């Protein structure tokens, strides 16, 4: 009793000009539940991520759900279907795969899962920090790769890409950043994708759409994208905690048993989601509840066009 009263006096004494004011409720004098009643304006975040989010997105996290709760399973299904809808692709041809961790986890999961264990060779087209990071992933995995660098203040040179693809080297994977977050440069993913399929029809084409998906129109078919990755805390304006891949099913289904990692096995994650609608390991429940709310607000704002316009 005395502890509860003491806490109540402390929180009620906080002025609205400070960060957060809480209303406290005593439930049978056994525990205290805090619910936000006022949040001051936080400073704007001008970082690659996370981004500022609405109060309603934050409030969506004020629930505790188990990973097998029907409400949470429905949340996972809702998120997966909405991501396919935002991508503008058919659920018969593509699937969305959420994965615990930041966007880099999804990038590495795609590299892990899609690069053949034998004769795998990755062409990484980079003009900034995040392209270089894909090169580091390949190096850590011990797979063969070529890191082709371009100036950070310029787009990837399509003519140079064509020269590389025509050289005769049999790349199994090609990776590019769409919107290079570190510089703001937007790369020609459509032109590069067309060249990849022209010269290396069976190669896997990965687009890092971390800071473009949800705010820039991306035509998956015209760009010949096999995999696109992004994360919860970018243009959809959720909170950090999970990333996702939009994957071409025809290619993904050839990747069973190919991953060099258990936790980053994108095929296994997809397979388990399809069979059970559950994550293989503990999911970021609160983050996904926030993302569900963020998706609703994204739609109210006008989707890709509305978010990009703002």
mmCIF file of C-alpha atoms in Angstrom:
data_model
loop_
_atom_site.group_PDB
_atom_site.id
_atom_site.type_symbol
_atom_site.label_atom_id
_atom_site.label_comp_id
_atom_site.label_asym_id
_atom_site.label_seq_id
_atom_site.Cartn_x
_atom_site.Cartn_y
_atom_site.Cartn_z
ATOM 1 C CA UNK A 1 0.000 0.000 0.000
ATOM 2 C CA UNK A 2 2.637 2.536 1.040
ATOM 3 C CA UNK A 3 4.808 1.703 -1.990
ATOM 4 C CA UNK A 4 1.832 2.179 -4.307
ATOM 5 C CA UNK A 5 0.951 5.543 -2.761
ATOM 6 C CA UNK A 6 4.568 6.662 -2.994
ATOM 7 C CA UNK A 7 4.761 5.772 -6.696
ATOM 8 C CA UNK A 8 1.464 7.540 -7.357
ATOM 9 C CA UNK A 9 2.715 10.747 -5.760
ATOM 10 C CA UNK A 10 5.908 10.638 -7.824
ATOM 11 C CA UNK A 11 4.151 10.203 -11.175
ATOM 12 C CA UNK A 12 1.319 12.628 -10.448
ATOM 13 C CA UNK A 13 3.932 15.236 -9.622
ATOM 14 C CA UNK A 14 5.494 15.107 -13.090
ATOM 15 C CA UNK A 15 4.587 18.155 -15.149
ATOM 16 C CA UNK A 16 3.189 17.790 -18.672
ATOM 17 C CA UNK A 17 6.247 19.565 -20.077
ATOM 18 C CA UNK A 18 8.342 16.544 -19.219
ATOM 19 C CA UNK A 19 8.573 13.412 -21.301
ATOM 20 C CA UNK A 20 5.669 11.228 -20.182
ATOM 21 C CA UNK A 21 2.855 11.505 -17.667
ATOM 22 C CA UNK A 22 1.392 8.199 -16.437
ATOM 23 C CA UNK A 23 -1.973 7.352 -14.914
ATOM 24 C CA UNK A 24 -1.578 4.574 -12.416
ATOM 25 C CA UNK A 25 -4.232 2.015 -11.590
ATOM 26 C CA UNK A 26 -4.109 -0.203 -8.549
ATOM 27 C CA UNK A 27 -5.413 -3.663 -9.421
ATOM 28 C CA UNK A 28 -6.316 -5.470 -6.165
ATOM 29 C CA UNK A 29 -3.234 -3.842 -4.685
ATOM 30 C CA UNK A 30 -1.098 -6.540 -6.280
ATOM 31 C CA UNK A 31 0.470 -4.766 -9.225
ATOM 32 C CA UNK A 32 0.453 -1.438 -10.974
ATOM 33 C CA UNK A 33 -0.392 -0.940 -14.654
ATOM 34 C CA UNK A 34 0.828 2.236 -16.342
ATOM 35 C CA UNK A 35 -0.994 3.710 -19.319
ATOM 36 C CA UNK A 36 0.245 6.708 -21.224
ATOM 37 C CA UNK A 37 -1.951 9.770 -21.010
ATOM 38 C CA UNK A 38 0.344 12.420 -22.419
ATOM 39 C CA UNK A 39 3.534 12.380 -24.425
ATOM 40 C CA UNK A 40 5.496 15.510 -25.200
ATOM 41 C CA UNK A 41 6.850 16.133 -28.660
ATOM 42 C CA UNK A 42 10.052 14.130 -29.068
ATOM 43 C CA UNK A 43 12.836 15.475 -31.193
ATOM 44 C CA UNK A 44 12.637 14.461 -34.845
ATOM 45 C CA UNK A 45 14.900 11.570 -35.736
ATOM 46 C CA UNK A 46 17.046 12.065 -38.829
ATOM 47 C CA UNK A 47 18.802 8.722 -38.647
ATOM 48 C CA UNK A 48 18.699 5.677 -40.939
ATOM 49 C CA UNK A 49 16.362 4.187 -38.315
ATOM 50 C CA UNK A 50 14.472 4.043 -36.074
ATOM 51 C CA UNK A 51 11.964 6.750 -36.953
ATOM 52 C CA UNK A 52 9.545 8.707 -34.826
ATOM 53 C CA UNK A 53 6.213 6.905 -34.442
ATOM 54 C CA UNK A 54 2.715 7.950 -33.440
ATOM 55 C CA UNK A 55 1.360 7.627 -29.939
ATOM 56 C CA UNK A 56 -1.210 5.110 -31.163
ATOM 57 C CA UNK A 57 1.566 2.881 -32.526
ATOM 58 C CA UNK A 58 3.294 3.030 -29.148
ATOM 59 C CA UNK A 59 0.051 2.298 -27.318
ATOM 60 C CA UNK A 60 -0.493 -0.810 -29.433
ATOM 61 C CA UNK A 61 2.434 -2.395 -27.565
ATOM 62 C CA UNK A 62 0.670 -2.163 -24.203
ATOM 63 C CA UNK A 63 -0.522 -5.756 -24.410
ATOM 64 C CA UNK A 64 1.111 -9.009 -23.436
ATOM 65 C CA UNK A 65 0.332 -11.807 -25.859
ATOM 66 C CA UNK A 66 1.765 -15.270 -26.098
ATOM 67 C CA UNK A 67 3.228 -16.414 -29.395
ATOM 68 C CA UNK A 68 0.447 -18.998 -29.747
ATOM 69 C CA UNK A 69 -2.444 -16.714 -28.805
ATOM 70 C CA UNK A 70 -5.084 -16.574 -31.513
ATOM 71 C CA UNK A 71 -4.913 -12.773 -31.522
ATOM 72 C CA UNK A 72 -1.181 -12.829 -32.157
ATOM 73 C CA UNK A 73 -1.399 -15.520 -34.836
ATOM 74 C CA UNK A 74 -4.034 -13.402 -36.579
ATOM 75 C CA UNK A 75 -1.672 -10.428 -36.297
ATOM 76 C CA UNK A 76 1.097 -12.353 -38.064
ATOM 77 C CA UNK A 77 -1.306 -13.365 -40.839
ATOM 78 C CA UNK A 78 -2.543 -9.782 -41.197
ATOM 79 C CA UNK A 79 0.997 -8.394 -41.439
ATOM 80 C CA UNK A 80 2.099 -10.959 -44.012
ATOM 81 C CA UNK A 81 -0.905 -10.326 -46.240
ATOM 82 C CA UNK A 82 -0.606 -6.538 -45.969
ATOM 83 C CA UNK A 83 3.058 -6.622 -46.954
ATOM 84 C CA UNK A 84 2.163 -8.533 -50.122
ATOM 85 C CA UNK A 85 -0.552 -5.974 -50.805
ATOM 86 C CA UNK A 86 1.869 -3.055 -50.371
ATOM 87 C CA UNK A 87 4.375 -4.783 -52.646
ATOM 88 C CA UNK A 88 1.698 -4.960 -55.336
ATOM 89 C CA UNK A 89 2.384 -8.596 -56.115
ATOM 90 C CA UNK A 90 0.304 -11.748 -56.298
ATOM 91 C CA UNK A 91 0.232 -14.077 -53.290
ATOM 92 C CA UNK A 92 0.472 -16.924 -55.804
ATOM 93 C CA UNK A 93 3.912 -15.734 -56.905
ATOM 94 C CA UNK A 94 5.354 -14.043 -53.818
ATOM 95 C CA UNK A 95 5.320 -14.488 -50.069
ATOM 96 C CA UNK A 96 6.313 -12.271 -47.154
ATOM 97 C CA UNK A 97 8.527 -13.632 -44.411
ATOM 98 C CA UNK A 98 8.964 -11.705 -41.148
ATOM 99 C CA UNK A 99 12.145 -12.413 -39.215
ATOM 100 C CA UNK A 100 13.380 -11.296 -35.800
ATOM 101 C CA UNK A 101 16.103 -8.622 -35.904
ATOM 102 C CA UNK A 102 17.024 -5.487 -37.803
ATOM 103 C CA UNK A 103 17.024 -5.134 -41.577
ATOM 104 C CA UNK A 104 20.554 -6.493 -41.789
ATOM 105 C CA UNK A 105 19.280 -9.797 -40.384
ATOM 106 C CA UNK A 106 16.894 -10.151 -43.327
ATOM 107 C CA UNK A 107 19.622 -9.229 -45.812
ATOM 108 C CA UNK A 108 21.925 -11.846 -44.356
ATOM 109 C CA UNK A 109 19.097 -14.384 -44.223
ATOM 110 C CA UNK A 110 18.534 -13.973 -47.968
ATOM 111 C CA UNK A 111 22.270 -14.309 -48.692
ATOM 112 C CA UNK A 112 22.508 -17.304 -46.343
ATOM 113 C CA UNK A 113 19.523 -19.066 -47.854
ATOM 114 C CA UNK A 114 19.821 -18.315 -51.563
ATOM 115 C CA UNK A 115 23.571 -18.604 -52.202
ATOM 116 C CA UNK A 116 24.343 -22.176 -53.289
ATOM 117 C CA UNK A 117 26.733 -24.060 -51.020
ATOM 118 C CA UNK A 118 28.626 -25.206 -54.101
ATOM 119 C CA UNK A 119 29.891 -22.684 -56.669
ATOM 120 C CA UNK A 120 27.972 -19.809 -55.099
ATOM 121 C CA UNK A 121 29.194 -16.431 -56.372
ATOM 122 C CA UNK A 122 27.662 -13.076 -55.392
ATOM 123 C CA UNK A 123 27.943 -9.800 -57.305
ATOM 124 C CA UNK A 124 27.470 -6.900 -54.884
ATOM 125 C CA UNK A 125 26.864 -3.487 -56.445
ATOM 126 C CA UNK A 126 27.673 -0.846 -53.852
ATOM 127 C CA UNK A 127 27.793 2.925 -53.654
ATOM 128 C CA UNK A 128 27.558 3.410 -49.907
ATOM 129 C CA UNK A 129 27.722 1.938 -46.414
ATOM 130 C CA UNK A 130 24.880 -0.550 -46.799
ATOM 131 C CA UNK A 131 26.185 -2.011 -50.030
ATOM 132 C CA UNK A 132 29.556 -2.445 -48.350
ATOM 133 C CA UNK A 133 27.790 -4.254 -45.516
ATOM 134 C CA UNK A 134 26.495 -6.903 -47.933
ATOM 135 C CA UNK A 135 30.094 -7.439 -48.974
ATOM 136 C CA UNK A 136 31.022 -7.977 -45.315
ATOM 137 C CA UNK A 137 28.206 -10.512 -44.994
ATOM 138 C CA UNK A 138 29.574 -12.474 -47.947
ATOM 139 C CA UNK A 139 33.069 -12.290 -46.516
ATOM 140 C CA UNK A 140 31.886 -13.565 -43.134
ATOM 141 C CA UNK A 141 30.063 -16.448 -44.796
ATOM 142 C CA UNK A 142 33.137 -17.384 -46.778
ATOM 143 C CA UNK A 143 31.302 -17.288 -50.104
ATOM 144 C CA UNK A 144 32.872 -16.110 -53.345
ATOM 145 C CA UNK A 145 31.874 -12.544 -54.180
ATOM 146 C CA UNK A 146 32.784 -9.482 -56.210
ATOM 147 C CA UNK A 147 32.259 -6.102 -54.575
ATOM 148 C CA UNK A 148 31.885 -3.614 -57.426
ATOM 149 C CA UNK A 149 32.113 -0.081 -56.042
ATOM 150 C CA UNK A 150 30.735 3.162 -57.436
ATOM 151 C CA UNK A 151 31.041 6.768 -56.165
ATOM 152 C CA UNK A 152 28.832 7.455 -53.156
ATOM 153 C CA UNK A 153 27.327 10.542 -54.782
ATOM 154 C CA UNK A 154 26.326 8.743 -57.991
ATOM 155 C CA UNK A 155 23.989 5.942 -59.036
ATOM 156 C CA UNK A 156 25.243 2.483 -59.887
ATOM 157 C CA UNK A 157 26.481 2.679 -63.486
ATOM 158 C CA UNK A 158 24.260 0.440 -65.617
ATOM 159 C CA UNK A 159 26.812 0.234 -68.445
ATOM 160 C CA UNK A 160 29.471 -1.006 -66.038
ATOM 161 C CA UNK A 161 27.038 -3.573 -64.634
ATOM 162 C CA UNK A 162 26.370 -4.857 -68.148
ATOM 163 C CA UNK A 163 30.109 -5.207 -68.781
ATOM 164 C CA UNK A 164 30.484 -7.314 -65.641
ATOM 165 C CA UNK A 165 27.498 -9.521 -66.453
ATOM 166 C CA UNK A 166 28.797 -10.079 -69.999
ATOM 167 C CA UNK A 167 32.265 -11.038 -68.755
ATOM 168 C CA UNK A 168 31.404 -14.710 -68.505
ATOM 169 C CA UNK A 169 31.610 -15.018 -64.718
ATOM 170 C CA UNK A 170 28.697 -17.143 -63.574
ATOM 171 C CA UNK A 171 27.260 -15.180 -60.676
ATOM 172 C CA UNK A 172 24.548 -17.023 -58.788
ATOM 173 C CA UNK A 173 23.381 -13.926 -56.921
ATOM 174 C CA UNK A 174 23.294 -10.182 -57.579
ATOM 175 C CA UNK A 175 22.614 -7.673 -54.785
ATOM 176 C CA UNK A 176 21.934 -3.937 -54.906
ATOM 177 C CA UNK A 177 20.639 -1.227 -52.570
ATOM 178 C CA UNK A 178 17.582 0.605 -53.906
ATOM 179 C CA UNK A 179 17.777 3.766 -51.813
ATOM 180 C CA UNK A 180 21.271 3.975 -50.334
ATOM 181 C CA UNK A 181 20.352 5.322 -46.903
ATOM 182 C CA UNK A 182 23.801 6.717 -46.158
ATOM 183 C CA UNK A 183 23.734 9.118 -49.141
ATOM 184 C CA UNK A 184 20.146 9.311 -50.397
ATOM 185 C CA UNK A 185 21.101 8.058 -53.867
ATOM 186 C CA UNK A 186 18.396 6.010 -55.604
ATOM 187 C CA UNK A 187 19.813 3.214 -57.728
ATOM 188 C CA UNK A 188 18.377 1.927 -61.050
ATOM 189 C CA UNK A 189 16.994 -1.384 -59.811
ATOM 190 C CA UNK A 190 14.784 -1.861 -62.866
ATOM 191 C CA UNK A 191 17.603 -1.492 -65.411
ATOM 192 C CA UNK A 192 19.940 -3.682 -63.360
ATOM 193 C CA UNK A 193 17.253 -6.331 -62.858
ATOM 194 C CA UNK A 194 16.574 -6.496 -66.579
ATOM 195 C CA UNK A 195 20.278 -6.991 -67.277
ATOM 196 C CA UNK A 196 20.571 -9.708 -64.641
ATOM 197 C CA UNK A 197 17.762 -11.714 -66.234
ATOM 198 C CA UNK A 198 19.119 -11.051 -69.725
ATOM 199 C CA UNK A 199 22.608 -12.374 -69.033
ATOM 200 C CA UNK A 200 22.131 -14.628 -65.984
ATOM 201 C CA UNK A 201 18.577 -15.898 -66.169
ATOM 202 C CA UNK A 202 18.908 -18.223 -63.176
ATOM 203 C CA UNK A 203 20.700 -15.755 -60.908
ATOM 204 C CA UNK A 204 18.930 -14.571 -57.756
ATOM 205 C CA UNK A 205 18.330 -10.810 -57.730
ATOM 206 C CA UNK A 206 18.226 -9.234 -54.254
ATOM 207 C CA UNK A 207 17.108 -5.642 -53.716
ATOM 208 C CA UNK A 208 17.690 -3.987 -50.360
ATOM 209 C CA UNK A 209 14.597 -1.785 -50.117
ATOM 210 C CA UNK A 210 15.159 -0.822 -46.504
ATOM 211 C CA UNK A 211 14.433 2.884 -46.827
ATOM 212 C CA UNK A 212 12.280 2.808 -49.971
ATOM 213 C CA UNK A 213 9.676 0.079 -49.469
ATOM 214 C CA UNK A 214 6.419 1.724 -48.483
ATOM 215 C CA UNK A 215 7.287 5.196 -49.772
ATOM 216 C CA UNK A 216 8.492 4.572 -53.324
ATOM 217 C CA UNK A 217 6.638 2.615 -56.012
ATOM 218 C CA UNK A 218 8.478 -0.617 -56.852
ATOM 219 C CA UNK A 219 7.269 -2.830 -59.691
ATOM 220 C CA UNK A 220 8.559 -6.277 -58.762
ATOM 221 C CA UNK A 221 7.804 -7.860 -62.130
ATOM 222 C CA UNK A 222 9.361 -5.093 -64.241
ATOM 223 C CA UNK A 223 12.416 -5.049 -61.978
ATOM 224 C CA UNK A 224 12.645 -8.878 -61.992
ATOM 225 C CA UNK A 225 13.067 -8.853 -58.202
ATOM 226 C CA UNK A 226 13.435 -12.240 -56.569
ATOM 227 C CA UNK A 227 13.864 -10.912 -53.030
ATOM 228 C CA UNK A 228 13.311 -7.506 -51.476
ATOM 229 C CA UNK A 229 14.072 -6.804 -47.831
ATOM 230 C CA UNK A 230 13.005 -4.041 -45.475
ATOM 231 C CA UNK A 231 12.272 -3.575 -41.782
ATOM 232 C CA UNK A 232 9.477 -2.562 -39.434
ATOM 233 C CA UNK A 233 10.989 0.765 -38.408
ATOM 234 C CA UNK A 234 11.391 2.414 -41.799
ATOM 235 C CA UNK A 235 8.760 3.819 -44.166
ATOM 236 C CA UNK A 236 5.861 1.905 -42.578
ATOM 237 C CA UNK A 237 6.791 3.704 -39.322
ATOM 238 C CA UNK A 238 6.659 0.838 -36.874
ATOM 239 C CA UNK A 239 9.169 0.261 -34.087
ATOM 240 C CA UNK A 240 12.413 -1.755 -34.308
ATOM 241 C CA UNK A 241 12.335 -5.482 -33.651
ATOM 242 C CA UNK A 242 11.819 -7.377 -36.879
ATOM 243 C CA UNK A 243 12.572 -7.249 -40.574
ATOM 244 C CA UNK A 244 10.997 -8.999 -43.529
ATOM 245 C CA UNK A 245 11.640 -10.360 -46.985
ATOM 246 C CA UNK A 246 9.273 -10.353 -49.945
ATOM 247 C CA UNK A 247 10.316 -13.497 -51.791
ATOM 248 C CA UNK A 248 9.511 -14.994 -55.171
ATOM 249 C CA UNK A 249 8.061 -18.392 -54.308
ATOM 250 C CA UNK A 250 9.396 -20.170 -57.356
ATOM 251 C CA UNK A 251 12.946 -19.386 -56.278
ATOM 252 C CA UNK A 252 12.478 -19.729 -52.519
ATOM 253 C CA UNK A 253 11.156 -23.266 -52.879
ATOM 254 C CA UNK A 254 14.483 -24.334 -54.400
ATOM 255 C CA UNK A 255 16.428 -23.221 -51.316
ATOM 256 C CA UNK A 256 15.508 -25.885 -48.760
ATOM 257 C CA UNK A 257 18.550 -27.003 -46.759
ATOM 258 C CA UNK A 258 20.819 -24.418 -48.341
ATOM 259 C CA UNK A 259 21.214 -21.980 -45.443
ATOM 260 C CA UNK A 260 24.449 -22.041 -43.474
ATOM 261 C CA UNK A 261 22.583 -20.744 -40.408
ATOM 262 C CA UNK A 262 19.700 -22.138 -38.369
ATOM 263 C CA UNK A 263 18.197 -18.880 -37.100
ATOM 264 C CA UNK A 264 18.653 -17.097 -40.450
ATOM 265 C CA UNK A 265 17.238 -19.902 -42.584
ATOM 266 C CA UNK A 266 14.646 -17.972 -44.583
ATOM 267 C CA UNK A 267 13.180 -21.082 -46.190
ATOM 268 C CA UNK A 268 12.693 -22.794 -42.832
ATOM 269 C CA UNK A 269 11.099 -19.646 -41.424
ATOM 270 C CA UNK A 270 8.705 -19.526 -44.384
ATOM 271 C CA UNK A 271 7.899 -23.220 -44.130
ATOM 272 C CA UNK A 272 7.052 -22.978 -40.435
ATOM 273 C CA UNK A 273 4.917 -19.860 -40.933
ATOM 274 C CA UNK A 274 2.982 -21.602 -43.681
ATOM 275 C CA UNK A 275 2.365 -24.717 -41.607
ATOM 276 C CA UNK A 276 1.657 -23.135 -38.209
ATOM 277 C CA UNK A 277 1.399 -19.332 -38.701
ATOM 278 C CA UNK A 278 4.019 -19.139 -35.949
ATOM 279 C CA UNK A 279 7.668 -18.133 -35.710
ATOM 280 C CA UNK A 280 10.151 -20.919 -35.126
ATOM 281 C CA UNK A 281 11.622 -19.053 -32.134
ATOM 282 C CA UNK A 282 10.296 -16.389 -29.754
ATOM 283 C CA UNK A 283 8.673 -13.666 -31.882
ATOM 284 C CA UNK A 284 8.832 -9.911 -31.149
ATOM 285 C CA UNK A 285 5.198 -9.784 -30.055
ATOM 286 C CA UNK A 286 5.041 -6.151 -28.966
ATOM 287 C CA UNK A 287 6.834 -4.940 -32.073
ATOM 288 C CA UNK A 288 4.420 -6.813 -34.313
ATOM 289 C CA UNK A 289 1.396 -5.422 -32.500
ATOM 290 C CA UNK A 290 2.828 -1.957 -33.091
ATOM 291 C CA UNK A 291 3.427 -2.777 -36.749
ATOM 292 C CA UNK A 292 -0.163 -3.904 -37.186
ATOM 293 C CA UNK A 293 -1.303 -0.481 -35.995
ATOM 294 C CA UNK A 294 1.307 1.217 -38.188
ATOM 295 C CA UNK A 295 -0.055 -0.629 -41.223
ATOM 296 C CA UNK A 296 -3.557 0.631 -40.480
ATOM 297 C CA UNK A 297 -2.290 4.208 -40.231
ATOM 298 C CA UNK A 298 -0.231 3.725 -43.390
ATOM 299 C CA UNK A 299 -3.396 2.769 -45.257
ATOM 300 C CA UNK A 300 -5.334 5.726 -43.843
ATOM 301 C CA UNK A 301 -2.610 8.081 -45.066
ATOM 302 C CA UNK A 302 -2.963 6.764 -48.597
ATOM 303 C CA UNK A 303 -0.504 3.900 -48.772
ATOM 304 C CA UNK A 304 2.690 4.210 -50.798
ATOM 305 C CA UNK A 305 1.569 7.357 -52.609
ATOM 306 C CA UNK A 306 0.417 9.059 -49.422
ATOM 307 C CA UNK A 307 3.485 8.136 -47.388
ATOM 308 C CA UNK A 308 5.862 9.000 -50.217
ATOM 309 C CA UNK A 309 4.088 12.288 -50.813
ATOM 310 C CA UNK A 310 4.566 13.333 -47.218
#
